[in-house]
Coordinates of C-alpha atoms in Angstrom, one line a residue:
M1 CA 0.0 0.0 0.0
S2 CA 1.3 3.4 -0.9
N3 CA 2.3 5.7 2.1
T4 CA 1.0 8.8 0.5
S5 CA -2.5 8.3 2.0
L6 CA -3.3 7.4 5.5
H7 CA -6.2 5.3 4.5
S8 CA -6.1 2.4 2.2
F9 CA -9.6 2.9 0.5
H10 CA -11.2 5.6 -1.4
I11 CA -15.1 6.3 -2.2
P12 CA -15.5 6.2 -5.9
V13 CA -17.9 8.5 -7.8
L14 CA -21.4 7.5 -7.1
G15 CA -23.9 8.6 -9.8
L16 CA -24.4 12.3 -10.4
C17 CA -25.3 13.3 -6.9
Y18 CA -24.7 10.6 -4.4
S19 CA -21.0 11.7 -3.8
I20 CA -21.3 15.3 -5.2
D21 CA -20.4 16.7 -1.8
T22 CA -18.9 13.6 -0.1
P23 CA -15.6 15.5 0.4
V24 CA -17.4 18.0 2.5
K25 CA -18.5 15.1 4.6
V26 CA -15.4 12.9 4.9
A27 CA -12.3 14.6 3.5
R28 CA -11.4 16.1 6.9
F29 CA -11.1 12.6 8.2
G30 CA -8.4 11.9 5.6
I31 CA -10.8 9.9 3.3
A32 CA -10.5 10.4 -0.5
S33 CA -13.6 10.6 -2.6
V34 CA -14.7 11.5 -6.1
I35 CA -17.2 14.1 -7.3
S36 CA -19.0 13.9 -10.6
I37 CA -18.8 17.1 -12.6
M38 CA -21.1 16.3 -15.4
D39 CA -24.1 18.1 -14.3
D40 CA -23.4 21.8 -13.9
E41 CA -27.0 22.7 -13.0
L42 CA -26.9 20.5 -10.1
I43 CA -23.4 21.6 -9.1
E44 CA -24.7 25.3 -9.1
K45 CA -27.5 24.2 -6.8
M46 CA -25.0 22.5 -4.4
R47 CA -22.8 25.6 -4.5
Q48 CA -25.8 27.7 -3.4
F49 CA -26.7 25.2 -0.7
H50 CA -23.1 25.1 0.8
C51 CA -22.7 28.8 0.6
E52 CA -25.8 29.3 2.6
Q53 CA -24.8 26.4 5.1
T54 CA -21.4 28.1 5.7
G55 CA -22.5 31.7 5.8
R56 CA -20.8 32.6 2.5
I57 CA -22.2 35.0 -0.1
F58 CA -23.6 33.1 -3.2
K59 CA -23.2 34.9 -6.5
P60 CA -25.0 32.8 -9.2
I61 CA -23.5 32.0 -12.5
T62 CA -26.4 32.0 -14.9
K63 CA -26.9 29.9 -18.0
N64 CA -26.7 32.9 -20.4
E65 CA -23.2 33.8 -19.2
N66 CA -20.2 33.0 -21.2
D67 CA -18.5 29.6 -20.4
C68 CA -21.0 29.2 -17.5
R69 CA -20.6 25.4 -17.4
A70 CA -16.9 25.5 -16.7
R71 CA -17.1 28.5 -14.4
R72 CA -19.8 26.9 -12.3
I73 CA -17.6 23.8 -11.8
T74 CA -14.5 25.9 -10.9
A75 CA -16.6 28.0 -8.3
Y76 CA -18.0 24.8 -6.7
L77 CA -14.6 22.9 -6.5
N78 CA -13.0 26.1 -5.1
L79 CA -15.8 26.3 -2.5
V80 CA -15.5 22.6 -1.5
Q81 CA -11.7 23.1 -1.0
K82 CA -12.2 26.2 1.3
I83 CA -14.9 24.3 3.3
V84 CA -12.6 21.3 3.8
T85 CA -9.6 23.5 4.6
D86 CA -11.7 25.4 7.2
Q87 CA -12.9 22.0 8.7
V88 CA -9.4 20.7 9.0
A89 CA -8.2 24.0 10.7
E90 CA -11.2 23.8 13.1
M91 CA -10.4 20.1 13.9
R92 CA -6.8 21.0 14.7
S93 CA -7.9 23.4 17.3
L94 CA -9.9 20.8 19.3
S95 CA -8.7 19.0 22.4
F96 CA -7.6 15.4 22.5
D97 CA -9.4 15.0 25.8
E98 CA -12.9 14.9 24.3
N99 CA -14.8 12.4 22.2
N100 CA -14.9 14.7 19.1
E101 CA -14.1 14.9 15.5
L102 CA -10.4 15.1 16.3
A103 CA -10.4 11.7 18.1
K104 CA -12.7 10.3 15.4
Y105 CA -10.0 11.2 12.8
F106 CA -7.4 9.1 14.5
E107 CA -9.7 6.3 15.6
M108 CA -10.8 5.5 12.1
L109 CA -7.2 5.2 10.8
P110 CA -6.1 1.5 10.0
Q111 CA -4.1 -0.4 12.6
T112 CA -1.3 -0.6 10.1
S113 CA -0.8 3.1 10.2
A114 CA 2.2 4.5 12.1
V115 CA 0.1 7.5 12.9
K116 CA -2.6 5.4 14.5
N117 CA 0.0 3.6 16.5
R118 CA 1.5 7.0 17.8
Y119 CA -2.1 8.0 18.7
D120 CA -2.7 4.8 20.7
V121 CA 0.6 5.5 22.5
M122 CA -0.5 9.1 23.3
K123 CA -3.7 7.8 24.8
Q124 CA -1.9 5.7 27.3
L125 CA 0.1 8.7 28.6
F126 CA -1.3 10.4 31.7
G127 CA -0.1 13.9 30.9
G128 CA 3.0 16.1 31.1
N129 CA 5.3 17.3 28.4
E130 CA 5.7 14.1 26.5
K131 CA 2.0 13.8 25.9
A132 CA 1.6 17.4 24.9
T133 CA 4.4 17.1 22.4
L134 CA 3.0 14.0 21.0
Q135 CA -0.4 15.6 20.6
Q136 CA 1.1 18.5 18.6
L137 CA 2.9 16.0 16.4
L138 CA -0.3 14.1 15.8
K139 CA -2.1 17.4 14.8
A140 CA 0.6 18.2 12.3
T141 CA 0.1 14.8 10.6
I142 CA -3.6 15.6 9.9
K143 CA -4.3 16.1 6.2
A144 CA -7.6 16.0 4.2
G145 CA -8.4 13.2 1.9
A146 CA -8.2 13.9 -1.8
I147 CA -11.1 15.9 -3.6
D148 CA -11.0 14.1 -6.9
V149 CA -13.4 14.6 -9.9
N150 CA -14.9 12.2 -12.4
I151 CA -15.6 12.9 -16.1
M152 CA -17.3 10.2 -18.2
A153 CA -15.0 10.7 -21.1
K154 CA -17.4 9.9 -23.9
V155 CA -20.4 11.7 -22.4
D156 CA -19.3 14.7 -24.5
K157 CA -22.4 16.3 -26.1
D158 CA -21.7 19.4 -28.2
N159 CA -23.5 22.5 -27.1
Y160 CA -25.5 25.2 -29.0
N161 CA -25.9 29.0 -28.6
S162 CA -29.4 30.7 -28.2
G163 CA -29.6 30.9 -32.1
G164 CA -29.2 27.2 -32.5
E165 CA -25.6 27.4 -33.8
I166 CA -23.1 24.8 -32.6
L167 CA -20.4 26.2 -30.3
A168 CA -16.7 25.5 -30.6
A169 CA -15.6 22.0 -29.5
E170 CA -14.1 23.5 -26.3
Y171 CA -17.6 24.2 -25.0
S172 CA -18.6 20.5 -25.3
D173 CA -19.7 18.8 -22.0
A174 CA -16.5 16.9 -21.2
L175 CA -14.0 19.6 -22.3
S176 CA -15.9 22.3 -20.4
A177 CA -15.9 20.1 -17.3
L178 CA -12.2 19.5 -17.7
R179 CA -11.6 23.2 -18.0
G180 CA -13.7 23.8 -14.8
F181 CA -11.4 21.4 -12.9
A182 CA -8.2 22.7 -14.5
N183 CA -9.0 26.3 -13.6
S184 CA -9.8 25.4 -10.0
N185 CA -7.4 25.7 -7.0
L186 CA -7.6 22.0 -6.3
E187 CA -4.3 19.9 -6.1
A188 CA -6.2 16.8 -7.1
A189 CA -6.9 14.3 -9.8
V190 CA -9.5 13.9 -12.6
V191 CA -10.8 10.4 -13.1
F192 CA -11.5 9.6 -16.7
S193 CA -14.0 6.8 -17.0
A194 CA -16.1 5.2 -19.9
G195 CA -13.4 4.9 -22.4
Y196 CA -11.2 7.0 -24.7
N197 CA -12.2 10.4 -26.2
P198 CA -9.5 11.8 -28.5
R199 CA -10.5 15.5 -28.4
L200 CA -10.7 15.3 -24.6
Y201 CA -7.3 13.8 -24.2
S202 CA -5.7 16.3 -26.5
Y203 CA -7.4 19.2 -24.7
I204 CA -5.6 18.3 -21.6
E205 CA -2.4 19.6 -23.2
N206 CA -3.7 23.1 -22.9
F207 CA -3.3 23.2 -19.0
K208 CA 0.1 23.5 -17.3
D209 CA -1.0 22.0 -14.1
F210 CA -1.0 18.5 -15.7
Y211 CA 2.7 18.8 -16.4
P212 CA 5.6 18.3 -13.9
D213 CA 7.0 21.4 -12.2
K214 CA 10.7 21.9 -11.5
K215 CA 10.3 19.8 -8.4
N216 CA 8.8 16.9 -10.3
Q217 CA 5.5 17.7 -8.8
L218 CA 2.0 17.6 -10.6
K219 CA -0.6 20.0 -9.3
K220 CA -3.3 18.3 -11.3
K221 CA -3.2 14.5 -11.8
I222 CA -4.8 12.0 -14.2
I223 CA -6.5 8.9 -13.1
L224 CA -7.8 6.3 -15.7
K225 CA -10.6 3.9 -14.8
V226 CA -9.8 0.8 -16.8
S227 CA -11.1 -2.7 -17.2
D228 CA -7.9 -4.4 -18.2
Y229 CA -4.1 -4.1 -18.7
R230 CA -4.4 -3.6 -22.5
S231 CA -6.7 -0.6 -22.1
A232 CA -4.4 0.9 -19.5
L233 CA -1.3 0.6 -21.7
I234 CA -3.0 1.9 -24.9
Q235 CA -4.6 5.0 -23.1
G236 CA -1.4 5.5 -20.9
K237 CA 0.9 5.5 -24.0
I238 CA -1.5 8.0 -25.8
L239 CA -1.3 10.4 -23.0
A240 CA 2.5 9.9 -22.3
K241 CA 3.2 10.7 -25.9
K242 CA 1.7 14.1 -25.0
G243 CA 3.9 14.5 -22.1
L244 CA 1.1 13.7 -19.7
W245 CA 1.7 11.1 -16.9
V246 CA -1.1 8.9 -15.5
S247 CA -0.8 8.8 -11.8
E248 CA -3.2 6.0 -11.1
F249 CA -4.9 3.1 -13.0
R250 CA -8.1 2.4 -11.2
I251 CA -9.1 -1.1 -12.2
E252 CA -12.9 -1.7 -11.8
S253 CA -14.7 -5.0 -12.2
G254 CA -16.6 -5.0 -15.5
L255 CA -19.9 -6.4 -13.9
N256 CA -19.5 -6.5 -10.0
C257 CA -19.7 -2.7 -9.7
G258 CA -22.4 -0.1 -9.6
G259 CA -23.6 2.2 -12.4
H260 CA -22.8 1.4 -16.0
A261 CA -21.3 -2.1 -16.5
F262 CA -18.4 -2.3 -19.1
A263 CA -18.1 -6.0 -19.3
T264 CA -14.7 -7.5 -20.5
D265 CA -14.7 -10.4 -22.9
G266 CA -14.7 -12.9 -20.0
L267 CA -11.5 -11.6 -18.3
L268 CA -11.8 -11.9 -14.5
L269 CA -10.7 -9.4 -12.0
G270 CA -8.1 -11.6 -10.3
V271 CA -6.5 -12.4 -13.7
I272 CA -6.4 -8.7 -14.6
F273 CA -4.8 -7.8 -11.2
E274 CA -2.2 -10.5 -11.8
E275 CA -1.2 -9.0 -15.2
F276 CA -0.9 -5.6 -13.7
K277 CA 1.3 -7.0 -10.8
S278 CA 3.6 -8.9 -13.2
K279 CA 3.9 -5.9 -15.7
R280 CA 3.9 -3.0 -13.4
Q281 CA 7.5 -2.0 -13.6
E282 CA 7.5 -2.5 -17.4
L283 CA 4.4 -0.3 -17.7
V284 CA 6.1 2.4 -15.6
T285 CA 9.4 2.2 -17.7
E286 CA 7.6 2.5 -21.0
L287 CA 5.3 5.3 -20.0
L288 CA 8.1 7.3 -18.4
A289 CA 10.3 7.1 -21.4
L290 CA 7.5 8.3 -23.7
C291 CA 6.5 11.0 -21.3
N292 CA 9.9 12.5 -20.8
K293 CA 10.7 12.3 -24.5
A294 CA 7.4 14.3 -25.3
N295 CA 8.2 17.0 -22.6
I296 CA 11.8 17.4 -23.7
E297 CA 10.5 18.1 -27.3
K298 CA 7.9 20.6 -25.9
G299 CA 10.5 22.4 -23.8
N300 CA 8.7 21.3 -20.6
N301 CA 10.2 20.0 -17.4
E302 CA 10.9 16.3 -17.5
F303 CA 10.7 13.9 -14.5
T304 CA 14.2 13.5 -13.0
V305 CA 12.7 11.1 -10.5
T306 CA 10.2 8.4 -11.4
P307 CA 6.7 9.7 -10.5
Q308 CA 4.3 7.6 -8.5
L309 CA 2.0 5.3 -10.6
K310 CA -0.7 3.8 -8.4
I311 CA -2.6 0.6 -9.1
T312 CA -5.9 0.3 -7.3
G313 CA -9.0 -1.8 -7.5
Q314 CA -12.7 -1.6 -7.0
G315 CA -15.9 -3.5 -7.6
G316 CA -17.6 -5.9 -5.3
I317 CA -15.3 -5.8 -2.3
G318 CA -17.3 -6.7 0.8
T319 CA -15.1 -8.0 3.6
S320 CA -11.8 -6.8 5.3
N321 CA -10.3 -10.1 4.4
E322 CA -10.9 -9.5 0.7
N323 CA -9.6 -6.0 1.0
H324 CA -6.5 -7.2 2.7
F325 CA -5.9 -9.9 0.2
L326 CA -6.1 -7.4 -2.7
L327 CA -3.6 -5.1 -1.1
E328 CA -1.2 -7.8 0.0
H329 CA -1.2 -10.4 -2.8
Y330 CA -1.6 -8.0 -5.8
E331 CA 0.4 -5.2 -4.1
L332 CA -2.5 -2.7 -4.8
D333 CA -2.0 0.9 -3.6
G334 CA -5.6 1.1 -2.4
T335 CA -9.1 -0.1 -3.0
G336 CA -12.4 1.5 -3.8
W337 CA -15.5 1.0 -1.8
G338 CA -18.5 2.5 -3.5
S339 CA -22.1 1.0 -3.1
P340 CA -21.9 0.1 0.6
F341 CA -21.4 3.8 1.4
L342 CA -24.9 4.5 0.0
L343 CA -26.0 3.2 3.3
V344 CA -23.9 5.8 5.2
P345 CA -25.7 9.2 5.4
E346 CA -22.6 10.6 6.9
A347 CA -20.9 10.1 3.6
T348 CA -23.3 10.2 0.8
N349 CA -26.7 11.7 -0.5
V350 CA -29.6 9.2 -0.5
D351 CA -33.0 10.5 0.2
E352 CA -34.8 9.0 3.2
Q353 CA -37.4 7.0 1.2
T354 CA -34.7 5.3 -1.0
L355 CA -32.4 4.8 1.8
N356 CA -34.9 2.9 3.8
K357 CA -35.7 0.7 0.7
L358 CA -31.9 0.0 0.2
A359 CA -31.6 -0.9 3.9
T360 CA -34.1 -3.6 3.6
A361 CA -33.6 -4.8 0.1
K362 CA -33.2 -8.4 -1.0
K363 CA -30.7 -9.8 -3.5
E364 CA -33.3 -9.9 -6.4
D365 CA -33.9 -6.2 -6.0
Y366 CA -30.6 -5.5 -7.7
Y367 CA -30.4 -6.3 -11.3
M368 CA -28.7 -5.5 -14.6
S369 CA -30.9 -3.5 -16.8
H370 CA -30.9 -1.7 -20.2
A371 CA -32.3 1.4 -18.7
S372 CA -29.4 3.7 -19.7
P373 CA -29.8 5.8 -22.8
L374 CA -26.1 5.1 -23.6
G375 CA -26.9 1.6 -24.6
I376 CA -24.6 0.2 -22.0
P377 CA -25.8 -2.4 -19.4
F378 CA -26.8 -0.4 -16.2
N379 CA -27.0 -1.8 -12.7
N380 CA -30.4 -0.9 -11.3
F381 CA -32.6 -1.1 -8.3
R382 CA -36.2 -2.4 -8.8
N383 CA -37.7 -0.6 -5.8
S384 CA -36.6 3.0 -6.9
S385 CA -39.2 5.7 -7.4
G386 CA -37.7 6.2 -10.9
E387 CA -38.5 2.6 -11.8
F388 CA -42.2 3.2 -10.6
L389 CA -42.5 6.5 -12.4
K390 CA -41.2 5.0 -15.7
Q391 CA -43.8 2.1 -15.4
E392 CA -46.6 4.6 -14.6
R393 CA -45.9 6.5 -17.8
I394 CA -45.9 3.3 -19.8
D395 CA -49.3 2.3 -18.3
K396 CA -50.7 5.7 -19.2
Q397 CA -49.4 5.1 -22.8
K398 CA -47.2 8.1 -22.3
P399 CA -43.7 6.5 -22.2
G400 CA -40.5 8.4 -21.9
S401 CA -39.4 11.5 -19.9
P402 CA -39.3 15.1 -20.6
C403 CA -35.7 16.1 -21.5
Y404 CA -34.3 19.2 -20.0
K405 CA -30.7 18.8 -19.3
K406 CA -29.9 16.7 -22.4
L407 CA -26.6 15.3 -21.1
L408 CA -27.2 12.0 -22.8
A409 CA -28.9 13.5 -26.0
A410 CA -26.9 11.6 -28.8
D411 CA -29.5 10.1 -31.2
T412 CA -30.1 11.7 -34.6
E413 CA -32.4 9.1 -36.2
F414 CA -35.3 11.4 -36.3
T415 CA -33.9 14.8 -35.8
S416 CA -30.9 16.8 -36.9
T417 CA -30.2 18.0 -33.4
P418 CA -29.5 15.0 -31.1
I419 CA -32.2 13.8 -28.7
C420 CA -32.1 11.2 -25.9
T421 CA -33.4 7.7 -26.3
A422 CA -35.1 8.1 -22.8
S423 CA -37.0 11.2 -23.9
R424 CA -40.7 11.2 -24.7
Q425 CA -40.0 12.7 -28.0
Y426 CA -37.8 9.8 -29.1
Q427 CA -40.0 7.0 -27.7
E428 CA -43.2 8.4 -29.3
L429 CA -41.4 8.7 -32.8
K430 CA -39.9 5.2 -32.4
I431 CA -43.1 3.5 -31.4
K432 CA -44.9 5.3 -34.3
Q433 CA -42.2 4.0 -36.7
L434 CA -42.8 0.4 -35.5
K435 CA -46.5 0.8 -36.1
D436 CA -46.0 2.3 -39.6
K437 CA -43.8 -0.8 -40.5
G438 CA -46.6 -3.0 -39.6
L439 CA -45.0 -4.6 -36.7
S440 CA -47.5 -6.3 -34.4
G441 CA -48.1 -9.0 -31.8
E442 CA -45.3 -10.2 -29.7
L443 CA -42.6 -8.7 -31.9
F444 CA -44.2 -5.3 -31.5
K445 CA -44.5 -5.9 -27.7
T446 CA -40.9 -6.9 -27.3
A447 CA -39.7 -4.0 -29.4
C448 CA -41.7 -1.6 -27.3
K449 CA -40.3 -2.9 -24.1
E450 CA -36.8 -2.4 -25.3
I451 CA -37.6 1.1 -26.3
T452 CA -39.5 2.2 -23.1
E453 CA -37.0 0.6 -20.8
K454 CA -34.7 3.6 -21.2
E455 CA -34.8 5.9 -18.2
C456 CA -33.9 9.5 -17.7
L457 CA -30.6 9.4 -15.8
C458 CA -29.9 13.1 -15.9
E459 CA -32.8 13.9 -13.4
G460 CA -33.0 10.4 -11.8
L461 CA -29.4 10.3 -10.7
G462 CA -29.4 13.8 -9.4
S463 CA -32.7 14.2 -7.4
A464 CA -31.8 12.3 -4.3
V465 CA -29.5 15.0 -2.9
L466 CA -32.2 17.7 -3.6
L467 CA -34.8 15.7 -1.6
K468 CA -32.4 14.9 1.2
D469 CA -31.3 18.6 1.7
D470 CA -34.8 20.2 0.9
I471 CA -33.4 21.9 -2.2
T472 CA -35.7 23.1 -4.9
L473 CA -36.2 20.2 -7.4
S474 CA -35.2 20.7 -11.0
H475 CA -38.4 20.9 -13.1
K476 CA -40.3 19.4 -10.2
L477 CA -39.1 15.9 -11.0
S478 CA -38.6 14.0 -7.8
A479 CA -38.2 10.4 -9.0
V480 CA -34.9 8.9 -7.9
T481 CA -32.8 6.4 -10.0
I482 CA -30.1 4.7 -8.0
C483 CA -27.6 2.1 -9.4
P484 CA -25.8 0.1 -6.7
G485 CA -23.6 -2.8 -7.4
H486 CA -24.9 -6.3 -6.6
N487 CA -22.6 -6.4 -3.6
L488 CA -25.0 -4.1 -1.7
A489 CA -27.3 -7.1 -1.4
Y490 CA -25.1 -8.3 1.6
F491 CA -25.4 -5.1 3.6
S492 CA -28.7 -4.4 5.4
G493 CA -29.3 -1.3 7.6
I494 CA -28.2 2.2 7.9
F495 CA -24.6 2.7 9.1
S496 CA -22.4 5.4 10.6
L497 CA -19.1 6.4 9.0
T498 CA -17.2 4.8 11.7
D499 CA -19.2 1.6 11.3
M500 CA -18.2 1.3 7.6
V501 CA -14.6 2.2 8.1
D502 CA -14.4 -0.3 11.0
H503 CA -15.9 -3.0 8.7
I504 CA -13.4 -2.2 5.9
Y505 CA -10.4 -2.6 8.4
G506 CA -11.9 -5.7 10.1
R507 CA -12.7 -4.1 13.5
K508 CA -16.4 -4.9 12.9
N509 CA -18.5 -7.0 10.7
I510 CA -21.7 -5.3 9.4
L511 CA -22.6 -7.9 6.7
N512 CA -26.1 -9.3 6.9
S513 CA -26.9 -13.0 7.4
S514 CA -27.2 -13.8 3.6
S515 CA -24.8 -16.4 2.3
R516 CA -22.0 -14.6 0.5
S517 CA -19.5 -16.0 -1.8
H518 CA -15.9 -14.5 -2.3
M519 CA -15.9 -11.4 -4.4
F520 CA -14.1 -13.3 -7.1
I521 CA -16.8 -16.0 -7.2
N522 CA -19.6 -13.4 -7.3
E523 CA -18.0 -11.7 -10.3
L524 CA -17.5 -15.0 -12.0
N525 CA -21.2 -15.8 -11.6
L526 CA -22.2 -12.5 -12.9
Y527 CA -20.1 -13.2 -16.1
V528 CA -21.6 -16.6 -16.6
D529 CA -25.1 -15.1 -16.3
Y530 CA -24.1 -12.4 -18.7
L531 CA -22.8 -14.9 -21.3
R532 CA -25.8 -17.1 -20.9
N533 CA -28.2 -14.3 -21.5
K534 CA -26.4 -13.1 -24.6
I535 CA -26.4 -16.6 -26.0
E536 CA -30.0 -17.1 -25.3
K537 CA -30.9 -13.7 -26.9
T538 CA -28.9 -14.5 -30.2
L539 CA -31.4 -16.1 -32.5
D540 CA -29.0 -16.7 -35.3
I541 CA -25.3 -17.1 -34.3
N542 CA -23.0 -16.1 -37.1
P543 CA -19.4 -17.2 -37.2
K544 CA -18.1 -13.9 -35.7
E545 CA -20.5 -14.2 -32.7
L546 CA -19.7 -17.8 -32.3
K547 CA -15.9 -17.0 -32.1
Y548 CA -16.7 -14.2 -29.6
F549 CA -18.7 -16.6 -27.4
Q550 CA -16.1 -19.2 -27.5
G551 CA -13.4 -16.8 -26.6
F552 CA -15.6 -15.4 -23.7
K553 CA -16.1 -18.9 -22.4
N554 CA -12.5 -19.8 -22.6
N555 CA -11.5 -16.7 -20.7
L556 CA -13.8 -17.7 -18.0
L557 CA -12.4 -21.3 -17.9
K558 CA -8.8 -19.9 -17.7
G559 CA -9.9 -17.5 -15.0
I560 CA -11.3 -20.5 -13.0
E561 CA -8.0 -22.4 -13.3
Y562 CA -6.3 -19.3 -12.0
Y563 CA -8.5 -19.0 -9.1
K564 CA -8.0 -22.6 -8.2
N565 CA -4.3 -22.1 -8.1
I566 CA -4.3 -18.9 -5.9
I567 CA -6.8 -20.3 -3.4
P568 CA -3.9 -21.5 -1.2
N569 CA -2.6 -18.0 -1.0
I570 CA -5.8 -16.6 0.6
K571 CA -4.4 -16.8 4.1
R572 CA -7.1 -15.1 6.3
E573 CA -10.0 -17.4 5.3
T574 CA -10.8 -20.7 7.0
S575 CA -10.1 -24.1 5.3
Q576 CA -13.8 -24.7 5.1
Y577 CA -14.3 -21.4 3.3
L578 CA -11.6 -22.1 0.8
A579 CA -12.9 -25.7 0.3
A580 CA -16.4 -24.1 -0.5
M581 CA -14.6 -21.8 -3.0
N582 CA -13.1 -24.8 -4.8
I583 CA -16.6 -26.5 -4.9
E584 CA -18.2 -23.3 -6.3
L585 CA -15.4 -23.1 -9.1
E586 CA -16.0 -26.7 -10.0
K587 CA -19.7 -26.2 -10.3
T588 CA -19.2 -23.2 -12.5
V589 CA -17.0 -25.3 -14.9
V590 CA -20.0 -27.7 -15.3
V591 CA -22.4 -24.8 -16.0
L592 CA -20.0 -23.3 -18.6
N593 CA -19.5 -26.7 -20.4
Q594 CA -23.3 -27.0 -20.6
L595 CA -23.7 -23.8 -22.5
K596 CA -24.6 -24.6 -26.1
L597 CA -22.6 -22.6 -28.6
E598 CA -23.6 -24.2 -31.8
C599 CA -25.3 -22.2 -34.6
L600 CA -29.1 -22.1 -34.2
P601 CA -31.1 -22.3 -37.5
V602 CA -33.6 -19.6 -36.4
T603 CA -34.1 -17.0 -39.1
P604 CA -37.5 -15.5 -38.9
V605 CA -38.8 -13.7 -42.0
V606 CA -39.0 -10.3 -40.3
Q607 CA -36.9 -9.9 -37.3
F608 CA -36.6 -6.9 -35.0
Q609 CA -33.0 -6.2 -34.1
H610 CA -31.1 -4.0 -31.8
E611 CA -27.9 -2.5 -32.9
Q612 CA -25.6 -2.4 -30.0
A613 CA -23.9 0.7 -28.8
D614 CA -20.8 1.5 -30.8
G615 CA -17.3 2.2 -29.4
N616 CA -18.2 5.9 -29.0
L617 CA -21.0 5.1 -26.5
N618 CA -23.6 6.2 -29.0
P619 CA -26.9 4.5 -28.2
G620 CA -28.0 1.6 -30.2
K621 CA -30.6 1.9 -32.9
Y622 CA -33.5 -0.2 -33.6
F623 CA -34.2 -1.4 -37.2
L624 CA -36.1 -4.0 -39.2
T625 CA -34.4 -6.6 -41.3
N626 CA -35.8 -9.1 -43.8
K627 CA -34.1 -12.4 -43.8

């Protein structure tokens, strides 16, 4: 584990609003977290809220002002930094003799921390100069957790002026968000997720804070969220050739995570971690050479000392034993704990109604949906008010949502200006098209279901914080969409921040009584289900698809063999637990070998098909084919 952070975990970005002010809640305790900066309207509301909460003057940045999106983001991030700085200063002024936030800061540190050990020694002293000196030394070690930001790289809609003319590329959603972060006072990192965006990666070159100074320091850092080593190497090299250093590769499980699910071709998390571990030095060496070469050519400072490159992992971690195994066996620099923190009101923003539903949910309440307008599988919660509102609109034969923010507006099948596939406009036009084509019966019903399953994420993923903090709702839309990972099924109840941190570090166990397999087994089962569903929904397997399915299956089987080999290295579990893991792996082999991959001779005369989202995260389109 890296010694640059006192905690071994971070809280990843959670939707648009669930972690939007998490640093204000947890950064003073040394805990790193990530803010989504995609929704500037929501960010402006939160800036007003926190200005009022802290007695600061709020000066609105209106939509008709130049570069309002970037300026709103900059203003909010600067405010969050000021609030956290004030919180840390106030905490340093407290006395150690009381049960207060100062004590809480040190009590939550991991037992492996030298600072925590020093704090425990101080508590045993009865007074005098030695204790006073130690207390001052401890206060000097206090530092806030990172205030990082997240940009979904390919959610990058172009924007228009009031006359309907398209604005320059630098005013697109992703580029404006990056500029908002780059112009802020934060010394932090931007996390790029959801793939590679060429114009965004090139735009980073405009900001000097992303380049090393004379002391080899980076004021602004880059973190890439990746699903495998190949993706990390390719994207890392692209940035390095521009003189830009990737400070962290954040490896996320393709399926055992919250939000959008970017499935690999059957590559399992343990196998991916192993590749990063074995090739880590090779990766650092190659990227550093490219980075320094580019900076020398640009006349910039080069790195005279190898900069830190962290490797962290997240997605489905549920126990302290799993957390420890990842840090120790794969030599990770940290882990991400996301969905469980949705049950911690001290850390995240979940409205009371949704929070109570999550706290009492069952395993079957969490499922993989096709609700996202991006055309990417989306982890969903059946009992959310957003799900109920969507069904209510369908029942009233008014499917789709009003579309105000248009963050995910990308479809131009019916219009010259992109619209969202979750919008009422799109869904009405699409269903009319089906009727005009003469589609009827079960085929029509199936097609309609795929169209109306799309859900407004712009409003749904942002409303919970407005409800929780009694802030005026955007367009009076109160329905909540929430997207936890499947792992949340093993946590029931509402927890304090201390409860969750103690669980992570093994000082407490807050899992419910549900039988829970190891995180690697849970992810494996999700991939088997994913493969089975894709096979079952493929009516006519062509040679290309057959090759894909076979490769996917072979990767899973190789992953199972890998897990069998590493089970003896899992030291903190009982022999019975490890034996059960072996049995589960053997059962999965049987299931995989029973999957039928032969070509099926099903070729209906008229078939409704769904074109999958392309590599640019454009929503898929529906079309009719005659075969």
